[in-house]
Amino acid sequence: MTAAVLPAPRIPRHIAIVMDGNGRWAKLRKRPRAFGHRAGVDAVRKVIEAALRSGVQVLTLFAFSSENWARPPSEVRHLMELFLRALRKETRELGDNGVRLRFIGERSAFSSDLQLAMAASESVSIASLKLTLNIAVNYGGRWDIVAATRAVAAEAKAGLIEIDAIDQATLERHLSLAPLPEPDLFIRTGGEARISNFLLWHLAYTELYFTPVLWPDFDATCFQGALNEYARRERRFGQTSEQIAEVVDA
Ligand code: FPP
C-alpha cells in the first residue's frame, strides 16, 4: 500500500525520528564511524523526500543530543563539519522544494559559523510551507521542559500571569516545538527501544515505532513500513475502543 491511498487522518501529521545506528553500520563495513555519519546524511535526504511525497507536514530529527558531547572529540568535530557542510549545501534546494528548516536545542554551545549557518537556513527557508523540518541539535527533552518552566516563572514574576492560571498550554507555548502539533509517530532506528531524552513532553500520546534497521539503511520503503504500521494503530488517548468507534462512525 502506498501512502497516497491511506485516508488522510491515517498519515501522521508530525513524525519524530531518533536516527540511530550510523556507527554500527560503518563498523560492519570496517570503516570509521565518520563514514557511517556521512551515509546517515544520505538517509536524511531520502526520508525528507519520502515525507514530502507522503504529505507529512512536520518532521523532527534528533541530530545531536546534549549527551553527544561526551563522544570522542574527533567524532564531535566531524559531526559539526558534516552539519555545517550539509546546511550550506542543501538549504536552498530544501527551501525550493517546500521545506522550512528550524533548529531546536541550545545552540549557543556551537561555533559561531554553525550558529550563523543555522540562522541563515532558517531565514532562507522561512516561506516554505509543505514540510517543516526541525533539526534537534544539542537538544534534550529535560532541558526543553526546564527552559520553558523558567520562561513561565519569569512571566509570573513580572506579573504577566497568575500562578493559578498556569496550565499545560502555558508551558507548551514555551517549549521549543511551539506552535507545532506534537508528534503522531516516533521512529527509532538501530534496534534500541528507548526515547533517550528526546521530546519528553511531546511524546505523551505519540505512537512509538522501533526498528532494528540501522539509520543509513532506512530508506523510503522502511519509511512506508512505519507509516503502514501507524495506520494500523488505534489511538485512544485514554478513551475506550468503543468511544473511538463512535467518533469514527459519527
Ligand atoms: C546515532 O548513531 C547518530 C548520531 C549521533 C548522529 C546523527 C547524525 C546524522 C544522521 C547526520 C544528520 C545530518 C543532518 C544534516 C541532520 P550512532 O553514532 O549512535 O550509531 P551507533 O549506535 O551504531 O554507534
Short mmCIF file of C-alpha atoms and ligand atoms in Angstrom, two decimals:
data_model
loop_
_atom_site.label_atom_id
_atom_site.label_comp_id
_atom_site.label_asym_id
_atom_site.label_seq_id
_atom_site.Cartn_x
_atom_site.Cartn_y
_atom_site.Cartn_z
CA MET A 1 0.00 0.00 0.00
CA THR A 2 1.37 3.45 -0.82
CA ALA A 3 0.99 6.47 1.42
CA ALA A 4 -1.21 8.17 -1.15
CA VAL A 5 -4.02 5.62 -0.74
CA LEU A 6 -4.14 5.82 3.05
CA PRO A 7 -7.03 8.04 4.18
CA ALA A 8 -5.60 11.41 5.21
CA PRO A 9 -6.09 11.08 9.01
CA ARG A 10 -4.01 7.90 8.93
CA ILE A 11 -0.98 9.79 7.68
CA PRO A 12 0.89 11.17 10.67
CA ARG A 13 0.99 14.94 10.59
CA HIS A 14 4.22 15.00 12.57
CA ILE A 15 6.95 12.34 12.72
CA ALA A 16 9.89 12.48 15.14
CA ILE A 17 12.92 10.29 14.48
CA VAL A 18 15.92 9.12 16.52
CA MET A 19 18.43 8.26 13.80
CA ASP A 20 20.50 5.56 15.48
CA GLY A 21 22.98 3.06 14.09
CA ASN A 22 25.45 5.05 11.98
CA GLY A 23 28.43 3.79 13.98
CA ARG A 24 27.43 0.13 13.78
CA TRP A 25 26.66 0.45 10.07
CA ALA A 26 30.21 1.72 9.50
CA LYS A 27 31.73 -0.93 11.78
CA LEU A 28 30.02 -3.70 9.80
CA ARG A 29 31.88 -2.35 6.78
CA LYS A 30 35.17 -1.99 8.70
CA ARG A 31 35.08 1.75 8.16
CA PRO A 32 35.40 4.64 10.65
CA ARG A 33 32.30 5.98 12.39
CA ALA A 34 32.53 9.15 10.29
CA PHE A 35 31.75 7.03 7.22
CA GLY A 36 28.50 5.97 8.89
CA HIS A 37 27.54 9.56 9.71
CA ARG A 38 28.11 10.59 6.09
CA ALA A 39 25.84 7.74 4.97
CA GLY A 40 23.40 8.99 7.63
CA VAL A 41 23.11 12.32 5.82
CA ASP A 42 22.10 10.46 2.63
CA ALA A 43 19.40 8.66 4.60
CA VAL A 44 18.17 12.02 5.93
CA ARG A 45 17.78 13.22 2.35
CA LYS A 46 15.78 10.11 1.36
CA VAL A 47 13.47 10.39 4.36
CA ILE A 48 12.78 14.09 3.71
CA GLU A 49 11.83 13.22 0.12
CA ALA A 50 9.58 10.38 1.32
CA ALA A 51 7.94 12.64 3.91
CA LEU A 52 7.24 15.27 1.23
CA ARG A 53 5.71 12.64 -1.06
CA SER A 54 3.50 11.24 1.72
CA GLY A 55 2.09 14.57 2.82
CA VAL A 56 3.67 14.55 6.28
CA GLN A 57 3.69 18.14 7.49
CA VAL A 58 6.33 18.12 10.22
CA LEU A 59 9.49 16.04 10.59
CA THR A 60 11.70 16.34 13.67
CA LEU A 61 15.12 14.69 13.55
CA PHE A 62 17.37 14.12 16.56
CA ALA A 63 20.75 15.02 15.06
CA PHE A 64 22.79 15.72 18.20
CA SER A 65 21.74 15.26 21.80
CA SER A 66 23.03 17.22 24.77
CA GLU A 67 24.71 13.94 25.80
CA ASN A 68 26.54 13.50 22.46
CA TRP A 69 29.25 15.99 23.53
CA ALA A 70 30.68 13.09 25.56
CA ARG A 71 31.73 11.28 22.35
CA PRO A 72 35.40 11.30 21.28
CA PRO A 73 36.37 14.88 20.29
CA SER A 74 37.29 13.79 16.75
CA GLU A 75 33.78 12.37 16.21
CA VAL A 76 32.12 15.51 17.61
CA ARG A 77 34.31 17.63 15.33
CA HIS A 78 33.39 15.51 12.33
CA LEU A 79 29.67 15.76 13.10
CA MET A 80 29.92 19.56 13.38
CA GLU A 81 31.69 19.75 9.99
CA LEU A 82 29.08 17.48 8.50
CA PHE A 83 26.21 19.65 9.78
CA LEU A 84 27.86 22.81 8.51
CA ARG A 85 28.53 21.32 5.08
CA ALA A 86 25.02 19.89 4.79
CA LEU A 87 23.41 23.19 5.77
CA ARG A 88 25.45 25.21 3.31
CA LYS A 89 24.85 22.73 0.51
CA GLU A 90 21.23 21.70 0.99
CA THR A 91 19.24 24.58 2.46
CA ARG A 92 18.37 26.39 -0.74
CA GLU A 93 17.23 23.24 -2.53
CA LEU A 94 15.21 22.18 0.50
CA GLY A 95 13.54 25.60 0.59
CA ASP A 96 12.77 25.39 -3.13
CA ASN A 97 11.12 22.03 -2.51
CA GLY A 98 8.87 23.46 0.18
CA VAL A 99 10.91 22.51 3.24
CA ARG A 100 11.19 25.00 6.06
CA LEU A 101 14.13 24.41 8.39
CA ARG A 102 14.04 25.06 12.12
CA PHE A 103 16.56 24.16 14.79
CA ILE A 104 15.60 23.23 18.31
CA GLY A 105 18.09 22.94 21.15
CA GLU A 106 20.66 25.04 23.00
CA ARG A 107 22.60 26.39 20.05
CA SER A 108 24.86 28.80 21.94
CA ALA A 109 27.21 25.83 22.53
CA PHE A 110 28.05 25.65 18.79
CA SER A 111 30.72 27.55 16.85
CA SER A 112 29.68 30.96 15.54
CA ASP A 113 29.98 29.60 11.97
CA LEU A 114 27.45 26.91 12.72
CA GLN A 115 25.13 29.26 14.60
CA LEU A 116 25.20 31.66 11.65
CA ALA A 117 24.53 28.84 9.17
CA MET A 118 21.55 27.69 11.25
CA ALA A 119 20.10 31.21 11.39
CA ALA A 120 20.69 31.66 7.64
CA SER A 121 18.98 28.33 6.82
CA GLU A 122 16.00 29.30 8.93
CA SER A 123 15.57 32.65 7.25
CA VAL A 124 16.23 31.42 3.69
CA SER A 125 13.54 28.73 4.02
CA ILE A 126 11.02 30.67 6.11
CA ALA A 127 8.38 30.91 3.35
CA SER A 128 8.48 27.19 2.51
CA LEU A 129 5.23 25.66 3.61
CA LYS A 130 4.99 22.00 2.60
CA LEU A 131 7.10 20.42 5.33
CA THR A 132 8.60 21.87 8.48
CA LEU A 133 11.88 20.13 9.24
CA ASN A 134 13.01 20.56 12.84
CA ILE A 135 16.58 19.53 13.49
CA ALA A 136 17.25 18.90 17.16
CA VAL A 137 20.82 19.87 17.99
CA ASN A 138 22.27 19.95 21.49
CA TYR A 139 18.72 19.12 22.45
CA GLY A 140 17.41 17.30 25.50
CA GLY A 141 13.77 16.84 26.49
CA ARG A 142 14.53 17.73 30.11
CA TRP A 143 16.42 20.85 29.04
CA ASP A 144 13.37 21.89 26.99
CA ILE A 145 10.99 21.50 29.95
CA VAL A 146 13.34 23.35 32.32
CA ALA A 147 13.78 26.23 29.83
CA ALA A 148 10.00 26.50 29.39
CA THR A 149 9.48 26.42 33.17
CA ARG A 150 11.97 29.27 33.57
CA ALA A 151 10.15 31.32 30.94
CA VAL A 152 6.79 30.77 32.65
CA ALA A 153 8.31 31.63 36.05
CA ALA A 154 9.70 34.87 34.56
CA GLU A 155 6.22 35.77 33.27
CA ALA A 156 4.74 35.07 36.69
CA LYS A 157 7.43 37.16 38.40
CA ALA A 158 6.73 40.03 36.02
CA GLY A 159 3.03 39.80 36.91
CA LEU A 160 2.03 38.76 33.38
CA ILE A 161 0.36 35.55 34.51
CA GLU A 162 -1.28 34.38 37.75
CA ILE A 163 0.26 31.21 39.20
CA ASP A 164 -3.22 29.61 39.36
CA ALA A 165 -3.67 30.30 35.63
CA ILE A 166 -0.64 28.23 34.64
CA ASP A 167 -1.75 25.11 32.82
CA GLN A 168 -0.34 22.66 30.25
CA ALA A 169 -0.99 25.05 27.38
CA THR A 170 1.02 27.76 29.16
CA LEU A 171 4.07 25.53 29.37
CA GLU A 172 3.61 24.20 25.84
CA ARG A 173 3.74 27.71 24.42
CA HIS A 174 7.31 27.98 25.70
CA LEU A 175 8.58 24.57 24.54
CA SER A 176 10.87 24.66 21.56
CA LEU A 177 8.46 22.95 19.13
CA ALA A 178 5.71 25.54 19.72
CA PRO A 179 3.38 26.18 17.94
CA LEU A 180 3.69 22.91 16.00
CA PRO A 181 1.48 19.89 16.76
CA GLU A 182 3.03 17.13 18.87
CA PRO A 183 4.39 14.07 17.02
CA ASP A 184 1.86 11.42 15.98
CA LEU A 185 4.60 8.90 15.25
CA PHE A 186 8.02 8.40 16.82
CA ILE A 187 10.53 6.24 14.95
CA ARG A 188 13.81 4.95 16.37
CA THR A 189 16.15 3.02 14.15
CA GLY A 190 19.09 0.88 15.27
CA GLY A 191 17.31 -1.64 17.47
CA GLU A 192 17.23 0.13 20.85
CA ALA A 193 13.80 0.63 22.41
CA ARG A 194 14.16 3.88 24.32
CA ILE A 195 13.42 7.60 23.98
CA SER A 196 16.85 8.87 25.10
CA ASN A 197 15.69 12.25 26.43
CA PHE A 198 14.13 13.26 23.12
CA LEU A 199 10.82 15.16 23.11
CA LEU A 200 9.76 14.04 26.60
CA TRP A 201 6.75 16.32 26.99
CA HIS A 202 5.52 15.90 23.43
CA LEU A 203 5.66 12.11 23.21
CA ALA A 204 2.96 11.54 25.86
CA TYR A 205 0.45 10.11 23.35
CA THR A 206 2.72 9.51 20.36
CA GLU A 207 2.74 6.09 18.69
CA LEU A 208 6.18 4.53 19.18
CA TYR A 209 7.84 2.51 16.39
CA PHE A 210 11.18 0.77 16.89
CA THR A 211 13.06 -0.92 14.07
CA PRO A 212 16.35 -2.82 14.01
CA VAL A 213 17.26 -1.22 10.66
CA LEU A 214 20.41 0.88 11.05
CA TRP A 215 19.84 4.54 10.13
CA PRO A 216 21.92 4.59 6.90
CA ASP A 217 19.77 1.70 5.60
CA PHE A 218 16.47 3.40 6.48
CA ASP A 219 15.02 4.24 3.05
CA ALA A 220 11.66 5.12 1.51
CA THR A 221 10.46 1.51 1.85
CA CYS A 222 11.30 1.43 5.56
CA PHE A 223 9.59 4.82 5.96
CA GLN A 224 6.49 3.45 4.26
CA GLY A 225 6.61 0.41 6.57
CA ALA A 226 6.45 2.74 9.56
CA LEU A 227 3.53 4.67 8.01
CA ASN A 228 1.67 1.40 7.38
CA GLU A 229 2.18 0.30 10.98
CA TYR A 230 0.96 3.70 12.20
CA ALA A 231 -2.16 3.37 10.03
CA ARG A 232 -2.98 0.08 11.81
CA ARG A 233 -2.71 1.56 15.29
CA GLU A 234 -5.76 2.63 17.26
CA ARG A 235 -5.11 5.92 19.01
CA ARG A 236 -7.32 6.06 22.05
CA PHE A 237 -5.93 8.99 24.06
CA GLY A 238 -7.16 7.34 27.27
CA GLN A 239 -10.61 6.51 25.90
CA THR A 240 -12.08 3.07 25.10
CA SER A 241 -12.18 1.40 21.67
CA GLU A 242 -15.99 1.78 21.70
CA GLN A 243 -15.77 5.53 22.27
CA ILE A 244 -13.28 5.89 19.44
CA ALA A 245 -15.57 3.86 17.13
CA GLU A 246 -18.49 6.19 17.95
CA VAL A 247 -16.42 9.21 16.87
CA VAL A 248 -15.35 7.48 13.65
CA ASP A 249 -18.98 6.43 12.86
CA ALA A 250 -20.45 9.88 13.62
C1 FPP B 1 23.48 7.99 16.03
O1 FPP B 1 24.20 6.89 15.53
C2 FPP B 1 23.68 9.13 15.17
C3 FPP B 1 24.15 10.35 15.56
C4 FPP B 1 24.51 10.71 16.94
C5 FPP B 1 24.33 11.42 14.59
C6 FPP B 1 23.15 11.56 13.69
C7 FPP B 1 23.52 12.44 12.60
C8 FPP B 1 23.25 12.19 11.30
C9 FPP B 1 22.50 11.03 10.81
C10 FPP B 1 23.63 13.17 10.32
C11 FPP B 1 22.44 14.09 10.23
C12 FPP B 1 22.74 15.27 9.50
C13 FPP B 1 21.88 16.31 9.35
C14 FPP B 1 22.29 17.42 8.50
C15 FPP B 1 20.56 16.36 10.03
P1 FPP B 1 25.37 6.31 16.41
O2 FPP B 1 26.61 7.00 16.03
O3 FPP B 1 24.99 6.43 17.86
O4 FPP B 1 25.38 4.82 15.94
P2 FPP B 1 25.72 3.54 16.85
O5 FPP B 1 24.64 3.45 17.88
O6 FPP B 1 25.66 2.44 15.86
O7 FPP B 1 27.09 3.76 17.43
#
